[in-house]
Amino acid sequence: MNCINFVVPMNPCPCGYYPDLSRCRCTPHEVRRYLRRVSGPVLDRIDICVEAHPVGFKDIVQRPAGESSRQVRARVMEARRIQEERYTGTGIRFNADLRAADMERFCNLGTEQKRFMERMFASMKLTARGYHRILKVARTVADLAGGGKIEEEHLAEAICYRQMEVFQ
């Protein structure tokens, strides 16, 4: 099984400046109409969706607090090792390779997590594909946190990566 990364950069509106309201001249209706040109089935296949906001001068010159690139790389490498160990002998390499049939075994949720996802499934009007994509991303978030079981906070973070409020 091969993991395929698909990065889809796109302008968020016809003029290209949204959400910078000091520069964007599009109406909210124009922004929604523009973004809805991407079909639901295509959106349903996107695991992570993030908005990139403009970077200001202060952001560039002030040293940000947080993890260094070296620390992030170490966490990513550890998450890859955890996945390699978890999937030994299965033909699966990464969480992204999981099929729907693999979810119960590798993305097993506790009672509270199942209740949380039941609420999210209904409120977000998820498809089965969307639900499984959230589980895969949550499995990765949990792996980046050390590889334990998937907790509600991991699910919530994965859901945040799925949200794009303009599409709502």
PDB file of C-alpha atoms in Angstrom:
ATOM      1  CA  MET A   1       0.000   0.000   0.000  1.00  0.00           C
ATOM      2  CA  ASN A   2       1.385   3.396  -0.969  1.00  0.00           C
ATOM      3  CA  CYS A   3       0.755   6.612   0.878  1.00  0.00           C
ATOM      4  CA  ILE A   4       0.080   9.498  -1.468  1.00  0.00           C
ATOM      5  CA  ASN A   5       0.412  13.060  -0.238  1.00  0.00           C
ATOM      6  CA  PHE A   6      -1.754  15.516  -2.063  1.00  0.00           C
ATOM      7  CA  VAL A   7      -1.297  19.187  -1.271  1.00  0.00           C
ATOM      8  CA  VAL A   8      -3.964  21.513  -2.594  1.00  0.00           C
ATOM      9  CA  PRO A   9      -3.047  25.184  -2.356  1.00  0.00           C
ATOM     10  CA  MET A  10      -5.786  27.551  -3.409  1.00  0.00           C
ATOM     11  CA  ASN A  11      -6.754  31.165  -3.053  1.00  0.00           C
ATOM     12  CA  PRO A  12      -9.424  31.582  -0.399  1.00  0.00           C
ATOM     13  CA  CYS A  13     -11.445  34.060  -2.493  1.00  0.00           C
ATOM     14  CA  PRO A  14     -11.529  35.632  -5.980  1.00  0.00           C
ATOM     15  CA  CYS A  15      -9.133  38.464  -5.049  1.00  0.00           C
ATOM     16  CA  GLY A  16      -6.827  36.125  -3.086  1.00  0.00           C
ATOM     17  CA  TYR A  17      -6.580  38.152   0.127  1.00  0.00           C
ATOM     18  CA  TYR A  18      -9.222  36.632   2.443  1.00  0.00           C
ATOM     19  CA  PRO A  19      -9.054  36.457   5.534  1.00  0.00           C
ATOM     20  CA  ASP A  20      -7.022  39.711   5.502  1.00  0.00           C
ATOM     21  CA  LEU A  21     -10.041  42.006   5.640  1.00  0.00           C
ATOM     22  CA  SER A  22      -7.871  45.097   5.266  1.00  0.00           C
ATOM     23  CA  ARG A  23      -7.023  43.951   1.726  1.00  0.00           C
ATOM     24  CA  CYS A  24      -9.867  41.610   0.702  1.00  0.00           C
ATOM     25  CA  ARG A  25     -12.737  43.325  -1.063  1.00  0.00           C
ATOM     26  CA  CYS A  26     -14.886  40.205  -1.565  1.00  0.00           C
ATOM     27  CA  THR A  27     -18.237  39.875   0.120  1.00  0.00           C
ATOM     28  CA  PRO A  28     -18.840  36.870   2.427  1.00  0.00           C
ATOM     29  CA  HIS A  29     -21.201  35.501  -0.242  1.00  0.00           C
ATOM     30  CA  GLU A  30     -18.487  35.757  -2.926  1.00  0.00           C
ATOM     31  CA  VAL A  31     -15.989  33.957  -0.668  1.00  0.00           C
ATOM     32  CA  ARG A  32     -18.431  31.104   0.069  1.00  0.00           C
ATOM     33  CA  ARG A  33     -19.434  30.804  -3.593  1.00  0.00           C
ATOM     34  CA  TYR A  34     -15.777  30.745  -4.669  1.00  0.00           C
ATOM     35  CA  LEU A  35     -14.800  28.060  -2.153  1.00  0.00           C
ATOM     36  CA  ARG A  36     -17.851  25.923  -2.870  1.00  0.00           C
ATOM     37  CA  ARG A  37     -16.510  25.355  -6.371  1.00  0.00           C
ATOM     38  CA  VAL A  38     -14.533  22.538  -4.778  1.00  0.00           C
ATOM     39  CA  SER A  39     -16.905  19.568  -4.700  1.00  0.00           C
ATOM     40  CA  GLY A  40     -17.972  17.843  -1.488  1.00  0.00           C
ATOM     41  CA  PRO A  41     -16.509  14.460  -2.520  1.00  0.00           C
ATOM     42  CA  VAL A  42     -13.120  16.095  -3.154  1.00  0.00           C
ATOM     43  CA  LEU A  43     -13.239  17.909   0.206  1.00  0.00           C
ATOM     44  CA  ASP A  44     -14.190  14.648   1.909  1.00  0.00           C
ATOM     45  CA  ARG A  45     -10.870  13.166   0.768  1.00  0.00           C
ATOM     46  CA  ILE A  46      -8.764  15.918   2.341  1.00  0.00           C
ATOM     47  CA  ASP A  47      -7.405  14.926   5.762  1.00  0.00           C
ATOM     48  CA  ILE A  48      -5.988  18.231   6.944  1.00  0.00           C
ATOM     49  CA  CYS A  49      -7.144  21.698   5.974  1.00  0.00           C
ATOM     50  CA  VAL A  50      -5.418  24.759   7.404  1.00  0.00           C
ATOM     51  CA  GLU A  51      -5.619  28.456   6.669  1.00  0.00           C
ATOM     52  CA  ALA A  52      -2.320  30.282   6.322  1.00  0.00           C
ATOM     53  CA  HIS A  53      -2.592  33.813   7.662  1.00  0.00           C
ATOM     54  CA  PRO A  54      -0.264  36.594   6.557  1.00  0.00           C
ATOM     55  CA  VAL A  55       2.953  36.906   8.550  1.00  0.00           C
ATOM     56  CA  GLY A  56       3.733  40.361   9.924  1.00  0.00           C
ATOM     57  CA  PHE A  57       7.124  41.929  10.413  1.00  0.00           C
ATOM     58  CA  LYS A  58       7.030  41.369  14.190  1.00  0.00           C
ATOM     59  CA  ASP A  59       6.332  37.673  13.594  1.00  0.00           C
ATOM     60  CA  ILE A  60       9.484  37.434  11.507  1.00  0.00           C
ATOM     61  CA  VAL A  61      11.881  39.315  13.783  1.00  0.00           C
ATOM     62  CA  GLN A  62      10.647  38.148  17.186  1.00  0.00           C
ATOM     63  CA  ARG A  63      11.709  34.673  18.132  1.00  0.00           C
ATOM     64  CA  PRO A  64       8.580  32.594  18.669  1.00  0.00           C
ATOM     65  CA  ALA A  65       8.199  30.528  21.830  1.00  0.00           C
ATOM     66  CA  GLY A  66       7.627  26.840  21.362  1.00  0.00           C
ATOM     67  CA  GLU A  67       9.320  23.804  19.963  1.00  0.00           C
ATOM     68  CA  SER A  68      12.345  24.131  17.745  1.00  0.00           C
ATOM     69  CA  SER A  69      12.458  22.448  14.356  1.00  0.00           C
ATOM     70  CA  ARG A  70      14.842  19.895  15.853  1.00  0.00           C
ATOM     71  CA  GLN A  71      12.334  19.032  18.612  1.00  0.00           C
ATOM     72  CA  VAL A  72       9.464  18.727  16.146  1.00  0.00           C
ATOM     73  CA  ARG A  73      11.579  16.507  13.895  1.00  0.00           C
ATOM     74  CA  ALA A  74      12.406  14.254  16.859  1.00  0.00           C
ATOM     75  CA  ARG A  75       8.679  13.899  17.710  1.00  0.00           C
ATOM     76  CA  VAL A  76       7.849  13.099  14.083  1.00  0.00           C
ATOM     77  CA  MET A  77      10.607  10.485  13.879  1.00  0.00           C
ATOM     78  CA  GLU A  78       9.366   8.907  17.124  1.00  0.00           C
ATOM     79  CA  ALA A  79       5.802   8.843  15.766  1.00  0.00           C
ATOM     80  CA  ARG A  80       7.087   7.110  12.611  1.00  0.00           C
ATOM     81  CA  ARG A  81       8.909   4.560  14.761  1.00  0.00           C
ATOM     82  CA  ILE A  82       5.719   3.930  16.765  1.00  0.00           C
ATOM     83  CA  GLN A  83       3.777   3.379  13.544  1.00  0.00           C
ATOM     84  CA  GLU A  84       6.452   1.113  12.114  1.00  0.00           C
ATOM     85  CA  GLU A  85       6.314  -1.007  15.258  1.00  0.00           C
ATOM     86  CA  ARG A  86       2.492  -1.025  15.378  1.00  0.00           C
ATOM     87  CA  TYR A  87       2.111  -2.103  11.758  1.00  0.00           C
ATOM     88  CA  THR A  88       4.922  -4.674  11.541  1.00  0.00           C
ATOM     89  CA  GLY A  89       3.765  -7.591   9.408  1.00  0.00           C
ATOM     90  CA  THR A  90       0.478  -5.968   8.361  1.00  0.00           C
ATOM     91  CA  GLY A  91       1.439  -4.422   5.024  1.00  0.00           C
ATOM     92  CA  ILE A  92       0.530  -1.030   6.479  1.00  0.00           C
ATOM     93  CA  ARG A  93       3.286   1.582   6.792  1.00  0.00           C
ATOM     94  CA  PHE A  94       1.568   4.696   8.095  1.00  0.00           C
ATOM     95  CA  ASN A  95      -1.731   5.728   9.633  1.00  0.00           C
ATOM     96  CA  ALA A  96      -2.723   7.232   6.291  1.00  0.00           C
ATOM     97  CA  ASP A  97      -2.658   3.704   4.814  1.00  0.00           C
ATOM     98  CA  LEU A  98      -5.385   2.417   7.141  1.00  0.00           C
ATOM     99  CA  ARG A  99      -8.536   1.102   5.479  1.00  0.00           C
ATOM    100  CA  ALA A 100     -12.007   1.238   6.995  1.00  0.00           C
ATOM    101  CA  ALA A 101     -11.626  -2.419   7.989  1.00  0.00           C
ATOM    102  CA  ASP A 102      -8.501  -1.537  10.023  1.00  0.00           C
ATOM    103  CA  MET A 103     -10.136   1.183  12.123  1.00  0.00           C
ATOM    104  CA  GLU A 104     -11.468  -0.978  14.955  1.00  0.00           C
ATOM    105  CA  ARG A 105      -8.108  -2.641  15.462  1.00  0.00           C
ATOM    106  CA  PHE A 106      -5.788   0.367  15.220  1.00  0.00           C
ATOM    107  CA  CYS A 107      -8.048   3.331  16.079  1.00  0.00           C
ATOM    108  CA  ASN A 108     -10.113   1.739  18.814  1.00  0.00           C
ATOM    109  CA  LEU A 109     -12.000   4.306  20.871  1.00  0.00           C
ATOM    110  CA  GLY A 110     -13.081   4.138  24.492  1.00  0.00           C
ATOM    111  CA  THR A 111     -16.666   4.763  25.569  1.00  0.00           C
ATOM    112  CA  GLU A 112     -16.228   8.509  26.110  1.00  0.00           C
ATOM    113  CA  GLN A 113     -14.388   8.938  22.821  1.00  0.00           C
ATOM    114  CA  LYS A 114     -17.142   7.036  20.970  1.00  0.00           C
ATOM    115  CA  ARG A 115     -19.798   9.297  22.513  1.00  0.00           C
ATOM    116  CA  PHE A 116     -17.801  12.366  21.502  1.00  0.00           C
ATOM    117  CA  MET A 117     -17.452  11.113  17.921  1.00  0.00           C
ATOM    118  CA  GLU A 118     -21.140  10.208  17.773  1.00  0.00           C
ATOM    119  CA  ARG A 119     -21.973  13.842  18.590  1.00  0.00           C
ATOM    120  CA  MET A 120     -19.438  15.111  16.053  1.00  0.00           C
ATOM    121  CA  PHE A 121     -20.705  12.704  13.383  1.00  0.00           C
ATOM    122  CA  ALA A 122     -24.208  14.122  13.738  1.00  0.00           C
ATOM    123  CA  SER A 123     -23.333  17.802  14.178  1.00  0.00           C
ATOM    124  CA  MET A 124     -20.769  17.858  11.356  1.00  0.00           C
ATOM    125  CA  LYS A 125     -22.897  15.662   9.074  1.00  0.00           C
ATOM    126  CA  LEU A 126     -19.880  13.433   8.468  1.00  0.00           C
ATOM    127  CA  THR A 127     -19.740  10.710   5.881  1.00  0.00           C
ATOM    128  CA  ALA A 128     -18.169   7.362   6.724  1.00  0.00           C
ATOM    129  CA  ARG A 129     -15.093   8.475   4.786  1.00  0.00           C
ATOM    130  CA  GLY A 130     -14.907  11.736   6.756  1.00  0.00           C
ATOM    131  CA  TYR A 131     -15.272   9.871  10.047  1.00  0.00           C
ATOM    132  CA  HIS A 132     -12.454   7.478   9.158  1.00  0.00           C
ATOM    133  CA  ARG A 133     -10.199  10.319   8.038  1.00  0.00           C
ATOM    134  CA  ILE A 134     -10.691  12.026  11.401  1.00  0.00           C
ATOM    135  CA  LEU A 135      -9.759   8.772  13.156  1.00  0.00           C
ATOM    136  CA  LYS A 136      -6.571   8.428  11.101  1.00  0.00           C
ATOM    137  CA  VAL A 137      -5.504  11.994  11.849  1.00  0.00           C
ATOM    138  CA  ALA A 138      -6.375  11.507  15.547  1.00  0.00           C
ATOM    139  CA  ARG A 139      -4.250   8.335  15.554  1.00  0.00           C
ATOM    140  CA  THR A 140      -1.362  10.429  14.208  1.00  0.00           C
ATOM    141  CA  VAL A 141      -1.945  13.192  16.769  1.00  0.00           C
ATOM    142  CA  ALA A 142      -1.877  10.543  19.509  1.00  0.00           C
ATOM    143  CA  ASP A 143       1.340   9.107  18.049  1.00  0.00           C
ATOM    144  CA  LEU A 144       2.945  12.560  18.072  1.00  0.00           C
ATOM    145  CA  ALA A 145       1.977  12.761  21.753  1.00  0.00           C
ATOM    146  CA  GLY A 146       3.691   9.449  22.507  1.00  0.00           C
ATOM    147  CA  GLY A 147       1.617   6.723  20.910  1.00  0.00           C
ATOM    148  CA  GLY A 148      -0.963   6.037  23.582  1.00  0.00           C
ATOM    149  CA  LYS A 149      -4.642   5.462  23.029  1.00  0.00           C
ATOM    150  CA  ILE A 150      -6.684   8.021  21.144  1.00  0.00           C
ATOM    151  CA  GLU A 151      -8.143  10.518  23.608  1.00  0.00           C
ATOM    152  CA  GLU A 152     -10.885  13.098  23.144  1.00  0.00           C
ATOM    153  CA  GLU A 153      -8.267  15.860  22.835  1.00  0.00           C
ATOM    154  CA  HIS A 154      -6.664  14.013  19.900  1.00  0.00           C
ATOM    155  CA  LEU A 155     -10.060  13.659  18.224  1.00  0.00           C
ATOM    156  CA  ALA A 156     -10.833  17.346  18.820  1.00  0.00           C
ATOM    157  CA  GLU A 157      -7.519  18.393  17.274  1.00  0.00           C
ATOM    158  CA  ALA A 158      -8.123  16.158  14.250  1.00  0.00           C
ATOM    159  CA  ILE A 159     -11.579  17.692  13.843  1.00  0.00           C
ATOM    160  CA  CYS A 160     -10.072  21.183  13.918  1.00  0.00           C
ATOM    161  CA  TYR A 161      -7.877  20.241  10.960  1.00  0.00           C
ATOM    162  CA  ARG A 162     -10.982  19.149   9.083  1.00  0.00           C
ATOM    163  CA  GLN A 163     -12.910  22.368   9.660  1.00  0.00           C
ATOM    164  CA  MET A 164     -12.882  25.185   7.212  1.00  0.00           C
ATOM    165  CA  GLU A 165     -15.505  27.583   8.422  1.00  0.00           C
ATOM    166  CA  VAL A 166     -16.100  29.126   5.002  1.00  0.00           C
ATOM    167  CA  PHE A 167     -17.317  25.760   3.708  1.00  0.00           C
ATOM    168  CA  GLN A 168     -19.891  25.451   6.513  1.00  0.00           C
TER     169      GLN A 168
END
